[in-house]
């Protein structure tokens, strides 16, 4: 009986050694490429259980850096070292109601600086009561806009096209010659441009106390823009101007496809565009300065100087976001954010 037991133990030990050797050989055959970001992010939330986050691990990777934007607006980062991490389970008890935006990057070594890959595109899941956003919002002219929740903020997912203030007073048009009064223009004076890209407003319209956005909404401040971008890209530089503000959030904000291919509204190459955030940024151009197809520019409500205010820019040829500015009489697109 003892001989049989010993034989079984030896067989199991041999199988374990063989399996370990094969696993070791397989791992050695996989060379981790630090230039390849993880892909295939999927999240499944089950009430009472939790959230299962899954992704396609980078072959040969030995760990993962996990980043998440919480419903509160806070951003957390956790590192897990091991063999080919491709999923993470978060128990329901550790989750608060709201929308979570998350992404990962793989590690190709177990020692600092870990030789990490680029970070993945974002994925999201919602807990409890779901998004705090209404499905749509309607302005005083009867224009209806879809919405999107990004982190703890609720944004319009379309450009504003209202022609009067919230109290019913009409804005001036066109922008040219409007001086210091609120005014708007339609790009190239084509009604089709209004329908597709919205209107282009000067900053005096943005700043008017009568309100440009629907009731309960407002034009975002400079810091509210940065808060949204930090959800998409935790490395967003809060004080930087130009493309250094964020090098990756723009791709997550731009609609996909190109004019040349007949699949979108951006000119080629529409670099890095995924619209994974749902922001659906369009290249509406600037009043009097062209740029439709090349650039989208949106006002903030925050002044930079007595004659300039902060803005945000998306471009056709990179995946970043510029923190720019414009003189107050220029015509930019407008997005509204919920109060």
XYZ file of C-alpha atoms in Angstrom:
339
model
C 0.000 0.000 0.000
C 2.858 2.372 0.907
C 4.616 1.447 -2.368
C 1.469 2.472 -4.335
C 1.208 5.735 -2.381
C 4.885 6.517 -3.062
C 4.416 5.730 -6.754
C 1.466 8.159 -6.983
C 3.459 10.854 -5.203
C 6.362 10.361 -7.603
C 4.052 10.575 -10.614
C 2.456 13.794 -9.343
C 5.879 15.263 -8.598
C 7.107 14.339 -12.077
C 4.020 15.886 -13.708
C 4.498 19.055 -11.663
C 8.161 19.333 -12.685
C 7.318 18.754 -16.348
C 4.449 21.255 -16.282
C 6.639 23.831 -14.559
C 9.403 23.310 -17.116
C 6.981 23.675 -20.005
C 5.496 26.803 -18.481
C 8.969 28.213 -17.978
C 9.910 27.474 -21.577
C 6.679 29.067 -22.782
C 7.281 32.211 -20.764
C 10.852 32.508 -21.971
C 9.605 32.266 -25.541
C 7.357 35.303 -24.981
C 9.331 38.534 -25.193
C 7.429 41.466 -23.738
C 7.256 44.400 -26.144
C 7.248 47.657 -24.122
C 5.940 49.605 -27.105
C 2.591 47.737 -27.216
C -0.267 48.937 -25.014
C -2.852 46.494 -23.599
C -6.054 46.261 -25.664
C -9.494 44.676 -25.501
C -10.681 46.308 -22.273
C -14.073 45.005 -21.097
C -15.841 45.641 -17.791
C -18.815 43.721 -16.399
C -20.590 44.971 -13.290
C -22.865 42.547 -11.399
C -24.958 44.114 -8.583
C -24.290 42.406 -5.256
C -21.099 40.832 -6.574
C -18.768 43.425 -8.085
C -16.967 44.550 -11.216
C -14.857 42.208 -13.346
C -12.349 44.148 -15.454
C -10.660 42.211 -18.259
C -8.140 43.039 -20.958
C -5.778 41.356 -23.405
C -2.462 41.097 -21.568
C 0.702 42.045 -23.420
C 2.463 38.705 -24.120
C 5.384 38.157 -21.760
C 4.362 40.955 -19.394
C 4.999 40.406 -15.682
C 2.651 42.929 -14.107
C 0.159 45.700 -14.656
C -0.376 49.309 -13.602
C -4.086 49.962 -13.012
C -5.551 53.487 -13.086
C -9.133 54.491 -12.373
C -11.090 57.727 -12.168
C -13.695 57.434 -9.412
C -17.201 58.963 -9.415
C -15.879 61.549 -6.930
C -13.414 62.789 -9.538
C -10.408 61.365 -7.653
C -7.892 59.284 -9.622
C -6.219 56.199 -8.120
C -3.302 54.113 -9.363
C -2.304 50.601 -8.249
C 0.540 48.308 -9.334
C 0.200 44.508 -9.412
C 3.252 42.382 -10.210
C 2.883 38.765 -11.288
C 2.431 36.663 -14.405
C 0.415 38.064 -17.322
C -2.302 39.903 -15.401
C -5.357 40.160 -17.648
C -8.210 40.758 -15.205
C -9.091 42.398 -11.921
C -12.141 41.842 -9.724
C -13.412 44.619 -7.433
C -15.987 43.511 -4.812
C -19.243 45.434 -4.728
C -18.631 46.482 -1.116
C -15.679 48.605 -2.296
C -17.646 50.417 -4.992
C -19.723 53.598 -4.660
C -22.592 54.596 -6.982
C -21.515 56.345 -10.153
C -19.379 55.860 -13.242
C -15.797 54.579 -13.151
C -13.330 55.183 -16.004
C -10.334 52.812 -15.974
C -7.308 51.752 -18.035
C -4.109 49.724 -17.687
C -0.506 49.534 -18.804
C 1.686 46.446 -18.683
C 5.109 46.015 -17.068
C 7.841 44.144 -18.908
C 10.161 43.790 -15.902
C 9.837 43.238 -12.157
C 12.271 45.947 -11.063
C 11.912 49.746 -11.260
C 11.283 51.484 -13.590
C 9.508 48.280 -14.752
C 9.850 49.050 -18.485
C 6.135 49.868 -18.781
C 4.150 49.902 -22.008
C 1.999 52.828 -23.210
C -1.292 53.085 -21.373
C -4.427 51.585 -22.891
C -7.543 53.378 -24.076
C -10.179 53.933 -21.382
C -13.138 51.724 -20.517
C -15.964 52.464 -18.077
C -18.655 50.858 -15.943
C -21.478 52.259 -13.827
C -22.497 51.215 -10.323
C -25.820 51.621 -8.562
C -28.108 54.371 -9.768
C -26.088 54.751 -12.934
C -25.093 57.959 -14.609
C -26.182 61.238 -13.067
C -26.672 62.566 -16.594
C -30.087 62.908 -18.163
C -30.235 61.121 -21.504
C -30.721 64.451 -23.291
C -30.952 68.168 -22.544
C -32.920 70.763 -24.536
C -32.091 74.458 -25.000
C -34.522 77.385 -25.223
C -34.678 77.069 -29.033
C -35.808 73.447 -28.762
C -32.478 71.938 -29.864
C -31.939 68.579 -28.158
C -28.448 67.366 -27.217
C -27.201 63.953 -26.141
C -25.054 63.814 -22.996
C -22.127 61.824 -21.641
C -20.770 61.275 -18.143
C -16.990 61.515 -17.817
C -15.849 60.854 -14.277
C -18.189 62.755 -11.981
C -19.088 65.359 -14.625
C -22.010 65.411 -17.047
C -21.232 66.994 -20.424
C -23.165 67.703 -23.584
C -21.934 65.301 -26.257
C -22.728 67.821 -29.004
C -21.797 71.432 -29.736
C -24.202 74.180 -28.698
C -26.383 75.726 -31.440
C -28.737 78.043 -29.523
C -29.441 81.514 -30.982
C -30.830 83.226 -27.879
C -29.981 83.539 -24.213
C -31.849 81.519 -21.610
C -34.126 84.492 -20.894
C -35.219 84.708 -24.537
C -33.058 87.661 -25.610
C -31.548 87.132 -29.066
C -27.805 86.999 -29.590
C -26.291 89.180 -32.280
C -25.163 87.660 -35.559
C -22.764 87.533 -37.314
C -19.713 87.827 -35.094
C -17.977 90.356 -37.307
C -18.508 93.829 -35.933
C -20.216 92.604 -32.754
C -17.704 94.538 -30.621
C -18.122 93.593 -26.936
C -21.624 92.101 -27.281
C -22.477 88.416 -27.316
C -22.747 87.081 -30.870
C -22.539 83.939 -32.977
C -21.828 82.892 -36.560
C -22.429 79.853 -38.733
C -19.282 78.498 -40.374
C -19.301 79.640 -44.030
C -22.935 80.745 -43.491
C -24.145 77.229 -44.307
C -27.158 75.934 -42.388
C -25.794 72.416 -42.781
C -22.765 73.455 -40.719
C -25.004 74.573 -37.875
C -26.809 71.236 -37.895
C -23.563 69.259 -37.887
C -21.044 71.353 -35.973
C -23.167 73.775 -33.960
C -22.547 77.530 -33.862
C -19.386 79.529 -33.238
C -19.693 82.040 -30.369
C -17.546 84.883 -29.123
C -16.536 84.905 -25.463
C -18.874 87.793 -24.645
C -21.782 85.399 -25.278
C -20.147 82.820 -22.997
C -19.728 85.374 -20.215
C -23.169 86.985 -20.434
C -25.183 86.778 -17.190
C -28.339 85.900 -19.156
C -26.891 82.426 -19.714
C -25.926 80.710 -22.949
C -26.514 77.140 -21.762
C -29.834 75.503 -20.803
C -31.047 75.983 -17.238
C -28.976 73.836 -14.848
C -25.991 73.881 -17.205
C -23.055 76.248 -17.771
C -19.970 76.753 -19.932
C -17.111 74.875 -18.195
C -14.380 76.744 -16.386
C -10.726 76.176 -17.215
C -10.389 73.930 -14.145
C -13.485 71.904 -15.086
C -11.935 71.179 -18.477
C -8.752 70.040 -16.737
C -10.742 67.835 -14.340
C -12.343 66.040 -17.274
C -9.031 65.602 -19.067
C -7.397 64.222 -15.928
C -10.029 61.464 -15.863
C -9.002 60.482 -19.400
C -5.289 61.089 -18.849
C -4.058 61.165 -15.220
C -0.761 62.661 -16.437
C -2.547 65.793 -17.720
C -0.479 68.840 -16.812
C -2.837 71.253 -15.051
C -0.826 74.406 -15.742
C 0.732 73.513 -19.113
C -0.316 75.184 -22.339
C -0.061 73.707 -25.820
C -0.021 70.018 -26.715
C 1.806 69.228 -23.458
C -1.491 69.724 -21.570
C -2.356 66.101 -22.451
C -0.740 63.956 -25.110
C -3.415 61.214 -25.162
C -6.837 62.544 -24.060
C -7.564 64.102 -27.463
C -7.735 60.756 -29.207
C -10.297 59.617 -26.658
C -12.372 62.758 -27.339
C -12.367 62.895 -31.161
C -14.970 61.232 -33.357
C -13.532 58.486 -35.535
C -13.135 58.208 -39.308
C -11.956 60.674 -41.951
C -13.469 62.826 -44.676
C -11.265 61.232 -47.308
C -12.536 57.743 -46.518
C -16.121 58.921 -46.164
C -16.233 57.559 -42.612
C -16.018 60.726 -40.521
C -15.648 64.515 -40.382
C -11.955 64.891 -39.533
C -9.327 65.184 -42.231
C -6.789 62.359 -42.449
C -4.977 61.028 -40.560
C -7.267 61.848 -37.564
C -4.477 60.518 -35.376
C -5.348 58.252 -32.418
C -9.112 58.931 -32.629
C -11.207 56.395 -30.684
C -13.930 58.565 -29.053
C -13.752 56.114 -26.145
C -14.811 58.921 -23.777
C -18.043 59.581 -25.691
C -17.231 63.310 -25.890
C -17.615 63.172 -29.707
C -15.390 66.138 -30.492
C -15.833 67.586 -33.992
C -13.538 69.760 -36.123
C -15.850 72.786 -36.257
C -13.111 75.262 -37.145
C -12.981 78.925 -36.138
C -15.053 81.883 -37.256
C -13.244 83.842 -39.965
C -10.108 81.694 -39.682
C -11.155 78.447 -41.370
C -9.931 75.164 -39.981
C -13.049 73.030 -40.401
C -11.897 69.429 -40.656
C -8.525 70.341 -39.143
C -9.338 71.656 -35.671
C -12.016 71.906 -32.993
C -11.771 74.695 -30.394
C -14.020 75.149 -27.348
C -14.283 78.102 -24.982
C -13.894 77.940 -21.228
C -15.593 80.557 -19.070
C -12.255 81.548 -17.478
C -10.355 84.656 -18.534
C -6.597 84.615 -19.038
C -6.182 88.386 -19.394
C -8.374 91.431 -19.978
C -8.662 90.543 -23.665
C -8.172 86.738 -23.712
C -9.828 83.605 -22.299
C -8.766 79.959 -21.974
C -9.861 77.325 -24.495
C -9.221 73.678 -25.427
C -8.183 72.429 -28.880
C -8.278 69.093 -30.705
C -6.304 68.587 -33.932
C -6.527 66.214 -36.891
C -2.843 65.209 -36.791
C -2.256 64.299 -33.130
C -3.993 62.634 -30.195
C -3.356 65.376 -27.669
C -5.286 68.286 -26.225
C -3.991 71.842 -26.385
C -4.765 74.252 -23.565
C -4.938 77.388 -25.659
C -6.540 80.812 -25.517
C -8.248 83.269 -27.805
C -9.127 86.930 -27.934
C -12.633 87.572 -26.669
C -14.131 88.434 -30.064
C -13.046 85.160 -31.726
C -15.613 82.510 -32.651
C -15.199 79.082 -31.011
C -17.493 76.115 -30.385
C -19.185 75.735 -26.991
C -19.968 72.690 -24.856
C -22.057 72.901 -21.690
C -21.551 71.009 -18.438
C -24.208 70.256 -15.830
C -24.200 72.432 -12.678
